[in-house]
Short mmCIF file of C-alpha atoms in Angstrom, two decimals:
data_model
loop_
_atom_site.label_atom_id
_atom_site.label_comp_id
_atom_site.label_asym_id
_atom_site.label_seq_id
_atom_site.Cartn_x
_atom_site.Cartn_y
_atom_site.Cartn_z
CA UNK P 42 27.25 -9.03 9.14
CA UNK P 43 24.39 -11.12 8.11
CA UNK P 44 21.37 -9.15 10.13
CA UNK P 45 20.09 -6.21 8.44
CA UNK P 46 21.44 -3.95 11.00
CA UNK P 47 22.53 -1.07 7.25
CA UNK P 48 26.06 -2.38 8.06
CA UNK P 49 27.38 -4.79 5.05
CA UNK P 50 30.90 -5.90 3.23
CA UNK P 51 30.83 -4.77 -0.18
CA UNK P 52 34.26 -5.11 -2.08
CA UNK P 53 36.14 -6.56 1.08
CA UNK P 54 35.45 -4.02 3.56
CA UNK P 55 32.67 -3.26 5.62
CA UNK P 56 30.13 -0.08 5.37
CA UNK P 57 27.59 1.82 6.53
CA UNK P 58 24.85 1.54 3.81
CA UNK P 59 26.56 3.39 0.80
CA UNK P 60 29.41 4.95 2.92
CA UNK P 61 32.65 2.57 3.42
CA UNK P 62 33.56 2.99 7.12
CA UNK P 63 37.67 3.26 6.10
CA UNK P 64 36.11 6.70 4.73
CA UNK P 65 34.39 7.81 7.67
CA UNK P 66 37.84 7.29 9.80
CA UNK P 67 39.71 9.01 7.64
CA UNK P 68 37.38 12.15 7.88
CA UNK P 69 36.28 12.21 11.04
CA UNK P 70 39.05 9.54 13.58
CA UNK P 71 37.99 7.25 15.68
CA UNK P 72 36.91 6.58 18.08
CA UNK P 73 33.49 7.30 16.44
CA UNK P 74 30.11 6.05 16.70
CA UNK P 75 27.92 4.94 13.46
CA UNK P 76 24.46 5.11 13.08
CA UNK P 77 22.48 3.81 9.87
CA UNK P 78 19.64 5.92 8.82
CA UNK P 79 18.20 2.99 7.36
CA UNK P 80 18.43 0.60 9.96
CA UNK P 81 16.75 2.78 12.92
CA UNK P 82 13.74 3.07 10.23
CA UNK P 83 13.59 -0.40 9.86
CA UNK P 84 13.58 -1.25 13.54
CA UNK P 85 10.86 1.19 13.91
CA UNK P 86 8.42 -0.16 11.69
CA UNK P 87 8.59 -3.96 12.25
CA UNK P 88 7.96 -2.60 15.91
CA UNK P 89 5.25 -0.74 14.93
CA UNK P 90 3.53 -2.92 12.37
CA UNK P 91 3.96 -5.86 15.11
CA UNK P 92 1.00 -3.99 16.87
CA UNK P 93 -0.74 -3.39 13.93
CA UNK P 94 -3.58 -5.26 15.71
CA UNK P 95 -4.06 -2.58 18.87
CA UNK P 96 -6.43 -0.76 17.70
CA UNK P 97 -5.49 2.41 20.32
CA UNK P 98 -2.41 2.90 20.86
CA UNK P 99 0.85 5.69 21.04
CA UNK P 100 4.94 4.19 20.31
CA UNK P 101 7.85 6.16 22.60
CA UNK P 102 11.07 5.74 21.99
CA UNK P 103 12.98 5.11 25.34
CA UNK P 104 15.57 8.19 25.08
CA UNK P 105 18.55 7.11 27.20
CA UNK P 106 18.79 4.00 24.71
CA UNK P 107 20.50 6.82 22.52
CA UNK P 108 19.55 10.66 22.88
CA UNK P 109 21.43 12.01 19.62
CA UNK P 110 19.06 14.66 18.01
CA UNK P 111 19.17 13.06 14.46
CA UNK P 112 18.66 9.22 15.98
CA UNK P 113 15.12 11.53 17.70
CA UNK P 114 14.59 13.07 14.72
CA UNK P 115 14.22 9.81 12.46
CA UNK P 116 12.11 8.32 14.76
CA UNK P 117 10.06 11.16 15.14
CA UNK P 118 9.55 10.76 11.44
CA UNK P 119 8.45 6.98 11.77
CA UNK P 120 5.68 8.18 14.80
CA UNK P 121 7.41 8.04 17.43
CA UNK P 122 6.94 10.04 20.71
CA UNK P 123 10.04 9.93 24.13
CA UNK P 124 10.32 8.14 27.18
CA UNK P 125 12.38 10.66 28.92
CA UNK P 126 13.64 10.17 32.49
CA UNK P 127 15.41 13.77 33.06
CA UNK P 128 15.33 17.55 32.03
CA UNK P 129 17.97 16.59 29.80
CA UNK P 130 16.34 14.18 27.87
CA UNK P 131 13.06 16.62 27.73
CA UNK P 132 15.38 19.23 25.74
CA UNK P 133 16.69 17.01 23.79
CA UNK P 134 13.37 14.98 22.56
CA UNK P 135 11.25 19.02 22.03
CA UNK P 136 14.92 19.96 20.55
CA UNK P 137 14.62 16.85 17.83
CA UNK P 138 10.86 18.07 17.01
CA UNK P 139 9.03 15.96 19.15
CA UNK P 140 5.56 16.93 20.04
CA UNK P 141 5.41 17.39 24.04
CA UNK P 142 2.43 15.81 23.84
CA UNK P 143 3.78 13.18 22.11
CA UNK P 144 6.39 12.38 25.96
CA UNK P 145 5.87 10.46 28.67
CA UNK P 146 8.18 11.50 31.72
CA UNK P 147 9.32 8.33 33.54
CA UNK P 148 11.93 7.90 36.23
CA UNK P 149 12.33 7.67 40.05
CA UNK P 150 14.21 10.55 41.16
CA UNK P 151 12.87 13.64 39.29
CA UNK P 152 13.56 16.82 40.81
CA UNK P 153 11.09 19.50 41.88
CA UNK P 154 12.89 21.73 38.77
CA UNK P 155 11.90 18.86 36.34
CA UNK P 156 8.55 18.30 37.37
CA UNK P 157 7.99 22.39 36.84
CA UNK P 158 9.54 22.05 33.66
CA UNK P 159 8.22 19.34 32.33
CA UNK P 160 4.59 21.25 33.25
CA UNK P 161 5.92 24.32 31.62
CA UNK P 162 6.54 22.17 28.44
CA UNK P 163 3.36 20.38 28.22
CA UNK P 164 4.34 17.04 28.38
CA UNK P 165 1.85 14.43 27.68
CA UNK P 166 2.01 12.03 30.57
CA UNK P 167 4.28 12.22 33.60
CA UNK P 168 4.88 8.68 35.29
CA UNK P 169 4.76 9.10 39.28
CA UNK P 170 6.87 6.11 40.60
CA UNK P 171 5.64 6.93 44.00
CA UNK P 172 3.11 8.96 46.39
CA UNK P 173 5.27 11.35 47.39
CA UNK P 174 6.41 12.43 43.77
CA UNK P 175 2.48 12.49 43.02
CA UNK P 176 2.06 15.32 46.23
CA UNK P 177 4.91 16.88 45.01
CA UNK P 178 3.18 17.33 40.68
CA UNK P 179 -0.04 18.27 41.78
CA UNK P 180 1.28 21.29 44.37
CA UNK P 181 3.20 22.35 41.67
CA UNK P 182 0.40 22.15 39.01
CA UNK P 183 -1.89 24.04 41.30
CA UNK P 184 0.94 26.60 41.81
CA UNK P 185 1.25 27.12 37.85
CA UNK P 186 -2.05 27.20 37.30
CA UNK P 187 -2.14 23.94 35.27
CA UNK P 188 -3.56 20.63 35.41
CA UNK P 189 -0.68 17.98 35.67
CA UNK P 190 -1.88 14.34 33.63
CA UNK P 191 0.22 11.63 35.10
CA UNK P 192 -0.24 7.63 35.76
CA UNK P 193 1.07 5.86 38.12
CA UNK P 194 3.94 3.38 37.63
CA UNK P 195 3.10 -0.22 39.60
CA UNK P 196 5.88 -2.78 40.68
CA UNK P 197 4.17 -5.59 40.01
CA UNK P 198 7.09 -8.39 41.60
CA UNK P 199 7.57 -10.28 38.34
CA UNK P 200 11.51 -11.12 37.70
CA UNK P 201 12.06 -10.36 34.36
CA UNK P 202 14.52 -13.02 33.64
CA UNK P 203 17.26 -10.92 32.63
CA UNK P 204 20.14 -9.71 34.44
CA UNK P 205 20.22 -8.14 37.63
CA UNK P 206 21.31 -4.76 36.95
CA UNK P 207 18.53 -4.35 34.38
CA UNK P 208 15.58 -5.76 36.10
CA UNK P 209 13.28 -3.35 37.49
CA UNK P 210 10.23 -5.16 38.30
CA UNK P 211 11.07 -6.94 41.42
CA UNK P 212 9.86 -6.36 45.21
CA UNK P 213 13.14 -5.00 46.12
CA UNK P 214 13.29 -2.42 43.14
CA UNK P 215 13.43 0.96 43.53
CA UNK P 216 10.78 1.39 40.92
CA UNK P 217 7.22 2.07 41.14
CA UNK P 218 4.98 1.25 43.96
CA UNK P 219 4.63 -2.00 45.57
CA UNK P 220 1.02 -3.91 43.56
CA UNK P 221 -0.38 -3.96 46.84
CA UNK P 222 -0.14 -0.73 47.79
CA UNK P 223 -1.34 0.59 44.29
CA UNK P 224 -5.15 0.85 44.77
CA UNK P 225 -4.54 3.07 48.20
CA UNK P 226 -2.10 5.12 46.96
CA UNK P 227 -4.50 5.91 43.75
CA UNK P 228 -7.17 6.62 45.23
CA UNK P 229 -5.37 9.40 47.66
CA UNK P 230 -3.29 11.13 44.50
CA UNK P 231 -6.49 10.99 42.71
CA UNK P 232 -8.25 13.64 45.06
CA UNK P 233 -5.17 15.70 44.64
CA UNK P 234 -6.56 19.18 42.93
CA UNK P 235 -4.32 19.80 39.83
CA UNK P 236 -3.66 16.03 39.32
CA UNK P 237 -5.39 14.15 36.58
CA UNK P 238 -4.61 10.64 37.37
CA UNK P 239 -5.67 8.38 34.26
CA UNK P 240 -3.58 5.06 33.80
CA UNK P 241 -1.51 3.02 34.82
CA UNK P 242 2.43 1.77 33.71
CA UNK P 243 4.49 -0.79 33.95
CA UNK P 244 8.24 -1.69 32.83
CA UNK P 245 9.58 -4.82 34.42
CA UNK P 246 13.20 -4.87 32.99
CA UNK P 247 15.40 -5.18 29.61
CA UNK P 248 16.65 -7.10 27.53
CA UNK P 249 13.44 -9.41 27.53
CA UNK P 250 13.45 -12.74 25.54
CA UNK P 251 11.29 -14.29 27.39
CA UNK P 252 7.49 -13.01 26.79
CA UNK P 253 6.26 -15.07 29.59
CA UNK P 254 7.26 -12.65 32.54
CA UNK P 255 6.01 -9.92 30.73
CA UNK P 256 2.62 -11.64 29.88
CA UNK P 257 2.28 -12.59 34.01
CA UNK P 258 2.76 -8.82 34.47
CA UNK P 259 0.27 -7.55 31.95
CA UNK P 260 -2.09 -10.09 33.68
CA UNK P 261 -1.15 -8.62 37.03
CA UNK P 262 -2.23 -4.43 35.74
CA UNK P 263 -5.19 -6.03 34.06
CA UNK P 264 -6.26 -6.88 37.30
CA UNK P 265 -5.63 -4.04 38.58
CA UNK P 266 -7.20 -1.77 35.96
CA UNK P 267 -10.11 -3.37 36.62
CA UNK P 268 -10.21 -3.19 40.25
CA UNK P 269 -9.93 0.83 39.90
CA UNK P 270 -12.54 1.06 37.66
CA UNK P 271 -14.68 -0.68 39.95
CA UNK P 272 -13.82 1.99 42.38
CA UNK P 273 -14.87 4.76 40.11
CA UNK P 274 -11.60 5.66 38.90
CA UNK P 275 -11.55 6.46 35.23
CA UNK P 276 -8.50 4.57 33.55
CA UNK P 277 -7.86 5.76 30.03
CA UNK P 278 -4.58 4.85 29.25
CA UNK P 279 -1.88 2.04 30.24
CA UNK P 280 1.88 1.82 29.67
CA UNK P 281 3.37 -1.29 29.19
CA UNK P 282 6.99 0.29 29.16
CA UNK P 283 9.49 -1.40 27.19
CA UNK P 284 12.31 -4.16 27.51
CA UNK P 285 11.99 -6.57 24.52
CA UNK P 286 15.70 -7.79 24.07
CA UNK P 287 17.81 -7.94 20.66
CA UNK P 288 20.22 -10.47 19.95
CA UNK P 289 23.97 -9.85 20.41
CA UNK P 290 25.50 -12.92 18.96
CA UNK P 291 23.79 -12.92 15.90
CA UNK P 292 20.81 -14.86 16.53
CA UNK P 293 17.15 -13.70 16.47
CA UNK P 294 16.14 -11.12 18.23
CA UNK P 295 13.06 -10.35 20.74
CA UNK P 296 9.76 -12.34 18.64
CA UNK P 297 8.59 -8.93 18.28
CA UNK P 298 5.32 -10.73 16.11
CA UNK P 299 4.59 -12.81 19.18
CA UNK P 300 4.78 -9.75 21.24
CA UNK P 301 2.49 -8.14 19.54
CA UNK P 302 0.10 -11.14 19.19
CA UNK P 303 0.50 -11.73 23.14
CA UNK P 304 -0.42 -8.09 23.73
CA UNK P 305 -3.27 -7.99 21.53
CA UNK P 306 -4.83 -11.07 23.72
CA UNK P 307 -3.80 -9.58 27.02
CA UNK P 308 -5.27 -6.50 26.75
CA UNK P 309 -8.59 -7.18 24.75
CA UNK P 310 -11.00 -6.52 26.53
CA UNK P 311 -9.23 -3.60 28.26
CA UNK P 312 -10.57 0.08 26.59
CA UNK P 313 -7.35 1.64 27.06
CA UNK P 314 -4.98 3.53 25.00
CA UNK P 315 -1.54 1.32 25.46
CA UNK P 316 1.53 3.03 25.37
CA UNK P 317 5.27 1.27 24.34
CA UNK P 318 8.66 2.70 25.45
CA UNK P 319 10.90 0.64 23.22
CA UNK P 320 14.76 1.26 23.17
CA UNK P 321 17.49 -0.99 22.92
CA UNK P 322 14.77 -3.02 20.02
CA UNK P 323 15.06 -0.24 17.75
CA UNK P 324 18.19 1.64 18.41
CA UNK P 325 20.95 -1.29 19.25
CA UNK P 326 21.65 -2.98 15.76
CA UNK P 327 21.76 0.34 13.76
CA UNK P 328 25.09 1.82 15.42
CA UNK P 329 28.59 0.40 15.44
CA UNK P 330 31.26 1.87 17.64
CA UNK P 331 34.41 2.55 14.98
CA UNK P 332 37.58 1.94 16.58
CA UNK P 333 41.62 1.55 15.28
CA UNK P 334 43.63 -1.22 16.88
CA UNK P 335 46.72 0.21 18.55
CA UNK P 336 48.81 -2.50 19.49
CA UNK P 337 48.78 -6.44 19.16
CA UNK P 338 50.69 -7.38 22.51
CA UNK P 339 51.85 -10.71 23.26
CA UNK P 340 50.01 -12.66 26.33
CA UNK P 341 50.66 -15.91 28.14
CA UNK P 342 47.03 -17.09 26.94
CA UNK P 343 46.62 -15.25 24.14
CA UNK P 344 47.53 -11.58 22.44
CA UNK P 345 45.69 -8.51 23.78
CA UNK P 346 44.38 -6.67 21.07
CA UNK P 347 44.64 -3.02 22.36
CA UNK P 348 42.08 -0.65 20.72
CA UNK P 349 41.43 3.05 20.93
CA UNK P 350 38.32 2.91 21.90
CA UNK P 351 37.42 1.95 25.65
CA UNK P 352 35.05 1.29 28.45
CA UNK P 353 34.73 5.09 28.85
CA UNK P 354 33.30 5.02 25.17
CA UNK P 355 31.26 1.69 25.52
CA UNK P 356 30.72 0.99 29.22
CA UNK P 357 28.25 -2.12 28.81
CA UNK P 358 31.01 -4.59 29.15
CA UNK P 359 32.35 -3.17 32.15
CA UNK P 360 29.15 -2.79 33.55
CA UNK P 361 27.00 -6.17 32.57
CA UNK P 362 29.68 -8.72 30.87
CA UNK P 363 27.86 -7.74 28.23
CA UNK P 364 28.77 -8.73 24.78
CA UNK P 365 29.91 -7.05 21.22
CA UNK P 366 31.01 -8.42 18.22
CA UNK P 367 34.28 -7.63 17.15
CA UNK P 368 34.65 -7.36 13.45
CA UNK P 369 37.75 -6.05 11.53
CA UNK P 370 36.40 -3.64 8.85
CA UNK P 371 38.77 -5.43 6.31
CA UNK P 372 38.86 -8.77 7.15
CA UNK P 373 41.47 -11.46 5.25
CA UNK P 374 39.36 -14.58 6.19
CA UNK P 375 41.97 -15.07 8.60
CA UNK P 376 41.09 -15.22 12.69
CA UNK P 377 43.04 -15.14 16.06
CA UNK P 378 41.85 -15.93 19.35
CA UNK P 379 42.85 -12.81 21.22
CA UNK P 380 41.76 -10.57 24.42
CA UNK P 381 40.30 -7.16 23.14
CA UNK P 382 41.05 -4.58 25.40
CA UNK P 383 41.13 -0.34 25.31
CA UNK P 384 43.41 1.78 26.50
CA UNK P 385 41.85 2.65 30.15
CA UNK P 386 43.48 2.32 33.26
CA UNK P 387 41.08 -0.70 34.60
CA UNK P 388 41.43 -3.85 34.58
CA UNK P 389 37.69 -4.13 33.55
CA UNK P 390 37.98 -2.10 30.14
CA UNK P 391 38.04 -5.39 28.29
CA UNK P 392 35.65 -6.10 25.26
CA UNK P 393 35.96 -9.81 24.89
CA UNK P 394 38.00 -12.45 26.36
CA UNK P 395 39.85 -15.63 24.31
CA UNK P 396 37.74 -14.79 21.69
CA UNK P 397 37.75 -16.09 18.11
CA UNK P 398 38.24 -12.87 16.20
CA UNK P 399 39.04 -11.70 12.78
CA UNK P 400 42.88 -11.53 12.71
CA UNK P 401 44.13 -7.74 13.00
CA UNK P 402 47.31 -6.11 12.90
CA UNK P 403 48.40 -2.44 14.38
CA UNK P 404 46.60 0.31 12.65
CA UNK P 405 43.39 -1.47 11.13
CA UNK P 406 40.26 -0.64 11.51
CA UNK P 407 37.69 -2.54 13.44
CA UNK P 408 34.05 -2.27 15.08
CA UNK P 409 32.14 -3.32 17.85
CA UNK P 410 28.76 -4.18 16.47
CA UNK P 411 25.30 -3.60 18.06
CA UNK P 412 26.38 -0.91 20.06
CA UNK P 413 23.58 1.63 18.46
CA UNK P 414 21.76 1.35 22.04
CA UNK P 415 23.18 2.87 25.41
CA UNK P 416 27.02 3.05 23.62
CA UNK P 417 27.33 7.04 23.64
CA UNK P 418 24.50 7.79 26.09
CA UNK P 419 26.79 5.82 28.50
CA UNK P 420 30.20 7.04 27.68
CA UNK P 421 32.05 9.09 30.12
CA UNK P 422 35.54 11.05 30.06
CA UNK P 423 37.31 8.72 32.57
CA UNK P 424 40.65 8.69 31.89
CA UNK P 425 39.84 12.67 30.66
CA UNK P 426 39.64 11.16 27.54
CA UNK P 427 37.29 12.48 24.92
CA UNK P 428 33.98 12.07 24.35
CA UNK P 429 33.46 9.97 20.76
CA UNK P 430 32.29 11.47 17.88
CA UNK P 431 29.38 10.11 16.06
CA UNK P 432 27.99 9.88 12.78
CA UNK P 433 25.37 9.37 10.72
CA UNK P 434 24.53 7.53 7.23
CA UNK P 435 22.01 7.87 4.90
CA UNK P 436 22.69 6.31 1.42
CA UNK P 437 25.71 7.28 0.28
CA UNK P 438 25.71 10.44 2.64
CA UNK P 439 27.29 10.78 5.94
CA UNK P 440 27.33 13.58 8.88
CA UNK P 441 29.13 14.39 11.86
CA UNK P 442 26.09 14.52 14.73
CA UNK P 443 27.94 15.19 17.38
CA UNK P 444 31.74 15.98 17.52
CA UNK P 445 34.81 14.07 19.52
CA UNK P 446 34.88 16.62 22.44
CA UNK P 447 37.72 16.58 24.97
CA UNK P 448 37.20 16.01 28.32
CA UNK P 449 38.35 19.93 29.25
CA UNK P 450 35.88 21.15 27.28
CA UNK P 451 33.15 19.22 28.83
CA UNK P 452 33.75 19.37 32.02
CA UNK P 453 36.04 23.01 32.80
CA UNK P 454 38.22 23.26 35.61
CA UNK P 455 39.49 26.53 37.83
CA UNK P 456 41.54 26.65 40.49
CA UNK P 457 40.60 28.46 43.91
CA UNK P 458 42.59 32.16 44.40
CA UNK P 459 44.96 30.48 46.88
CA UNK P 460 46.03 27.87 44.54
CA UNK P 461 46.24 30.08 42.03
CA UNK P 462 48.59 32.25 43.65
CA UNK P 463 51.07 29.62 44.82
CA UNK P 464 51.05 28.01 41.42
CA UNK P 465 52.45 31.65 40.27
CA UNK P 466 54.83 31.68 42.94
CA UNK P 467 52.75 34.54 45.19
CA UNK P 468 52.16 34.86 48.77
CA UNK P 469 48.40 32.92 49.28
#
């Protein structure tokens, strides 16, 4: 692996940093996710020294890109805040020591609960995608006693250029509220007693390569900034979301530099603090998803490559076509051109396609690279299989952060009294 993603060959086989990833099998099984202390850090920084020039600004990490409580806690320790979009993620970003100041509370469906606990918990800034939501936060701030701050997320119809499922700027998204609605809807929510309304966000998509969309729509909430301060409004603070894209074939990733130069001329003139939600740029080339290969089965094309792990563990394939390396953790020099598939029941839990791979025999070890970003925040027990275990490595160090969990234990089961009672042979 040539990118500094903390995941090299070093004697013949591949490793985390210091820790050789036959090791980590051994101990903990696979299917397991790997994280790289290291790497995360290193994301982190060239992110955040990219907008060295922005003079006012605050860095969230987006955390449904990956939630674990360690992958929080580093980041936390680089100065980074959460984008949360549930109660969920709210425990888990104050659980990983994350100032609530320090969140921003995105997301289109939150629930009356959420809103009251995300008021109970102090967070920072709450992102109202739409009037309704705004009503809803300021009753409930005037109920508790409490002043609710909050901004108000604009769709500003600018296709990101990525794909479909991950674009959330367009007209016909269910994010935010339309651009030319915006000033209206402000100026209502902005009377609301218990409502501090003092920005504006924005988050078009992800997976960006292109800047240029993303420059149009900074253009667009410039405008717009400026038109509500000429109303009287008092705009303190933008967000400008997230999305720049990494690189899964090995190529460069996102020109975060260029980003940060295009932002810097953008928003010049604009007195605001400007906020960043980055996820996938910092989170997807530290983790690998560990697997075993189970069986090498003949095909009329080409052999399927059947793995342990599957699109219950890594559902981005499934979902997008989306690709992941596949690297043996030993390779010979030798490759195949083979279908990798798992071991679900679908047709669709397939992880490449006539693809040029290393050449792998039953019982090695392989990965599936890049998958540090939406891997295990995705996974599922379909199949009831388990959950993955993952791990992380610092050094020479490594630590189980969250344990392979069978699907019974996640999710338990009972049966009504009537079922119950025929199943032991009794009279319902």
């Amino acid at each position: 692996m040539s990118r500094d993603t903390g995941f090299v060959l070093r004697g013949g086989a591949l490793h985390a940093e210091g820790v050789a990833l036959g090791r980590i099998a051994q101990a903990v099984g696979t299917p397991t996710y790997v994280y790289s202390t290291g790497a995360l850090r290193a994301a982190a920084r060239r992110f955040r020294e990219a907008l060295a020039p922005i003079p006012r600004k605050s860095l969230a990490f987006a955390v449904k890109a990956n939630p674990s409580l360690a992958v929080l806690s580093v980041l936390r320790g680089e100065g980074f805040g959460a984008d949360i979009v549930s109660g969920g993620e709210l425990t888990a970003a104050l659980a990983a020591g994350m100032a609530a100041e320090d969140i921003v509370y995105s997301g289109v469906g939150k629930t009356p609960e959420e809103l009251a606990q995300a008021l109970r918990a102090g967070v920072g800034h709450v992102n109202l995608e739409g009037e309704r939501e705004g009503d809803a936060l300021a009753a409930t701030a005037v109920r508790m006693g409490v002043e609710a701050t909050a901004m108000l997320r604009i769709n500003p119809d600018v296709d990101a250029g990525t794909h479909a499922k991950i674009t959330t700027g367009t007209s016909d998204s269910k994010f935010g509220v339309a651009f030319a609605d915006a000033i209206g809807i402000f100026d209502r929510l902005a009377r609301r007693p218990g409502l501090t309304l003092h920005g504006v966000a924005v988050h078009i998509g992800s997976q960006i390569m292109d800047l240029k969309p993303l420059e149009t729509a900074y253009r667009r909430i410039g405008e717009l900034v400026a038109a509500l301060r000429a109303r009287g409004h008092v705009i303190t603070h933008v967000d400008l979301g997230g999305g720049l894209g990494v690189d899964y074939h090995d190529g460069p990733d996102g020109d975060v530099a260029a980003y940060g130069e295009m932002v810097a001329r953008v928003t010049h003139d604009w007195d605001v603090t400007l906020m960043f939600e980055p996820g996938r740029y910092i989170a997807a080339h530290a983790g690998v998803l560990l697997t075993r290969v189970l069986w090498v089965k003949p095909g009329e094309e080409c052999p399927f490559v059947v793995i342990d792990a599957g699109m219950n563990d890594l559902a981005r394939p499934a979902l997008y076509d989306a690709w992941h390396e596949f690297a043996a953790v030993a390779p010979n020099g030798a490759t195949m051109r083979a279908h990798v598939v798992g071991p679900v029941c679908e047709s669709s839990d397939r992880f490449a396609k006539g693809r040029l791979i290393d050449r792998v025999r039953e019982g090695d070890l392989a990965v599936l690279r890049d998958a540090g970003a939406y891997g295990a925040s995705m996974a599922s027990c379909y199949n009831s299989r388990a959950l993955a275990a993952e791990v992380m490595v610092e050094g020479d160090r490594f630590a189980v952060i969250a344990p392979r969990i069978d699907a019974a234990a996640i999710r338990p089961q009972s049966m009504p009294d009537w079922l119950e009672a025929r199943r032991l042979g009794h009279a319902a």
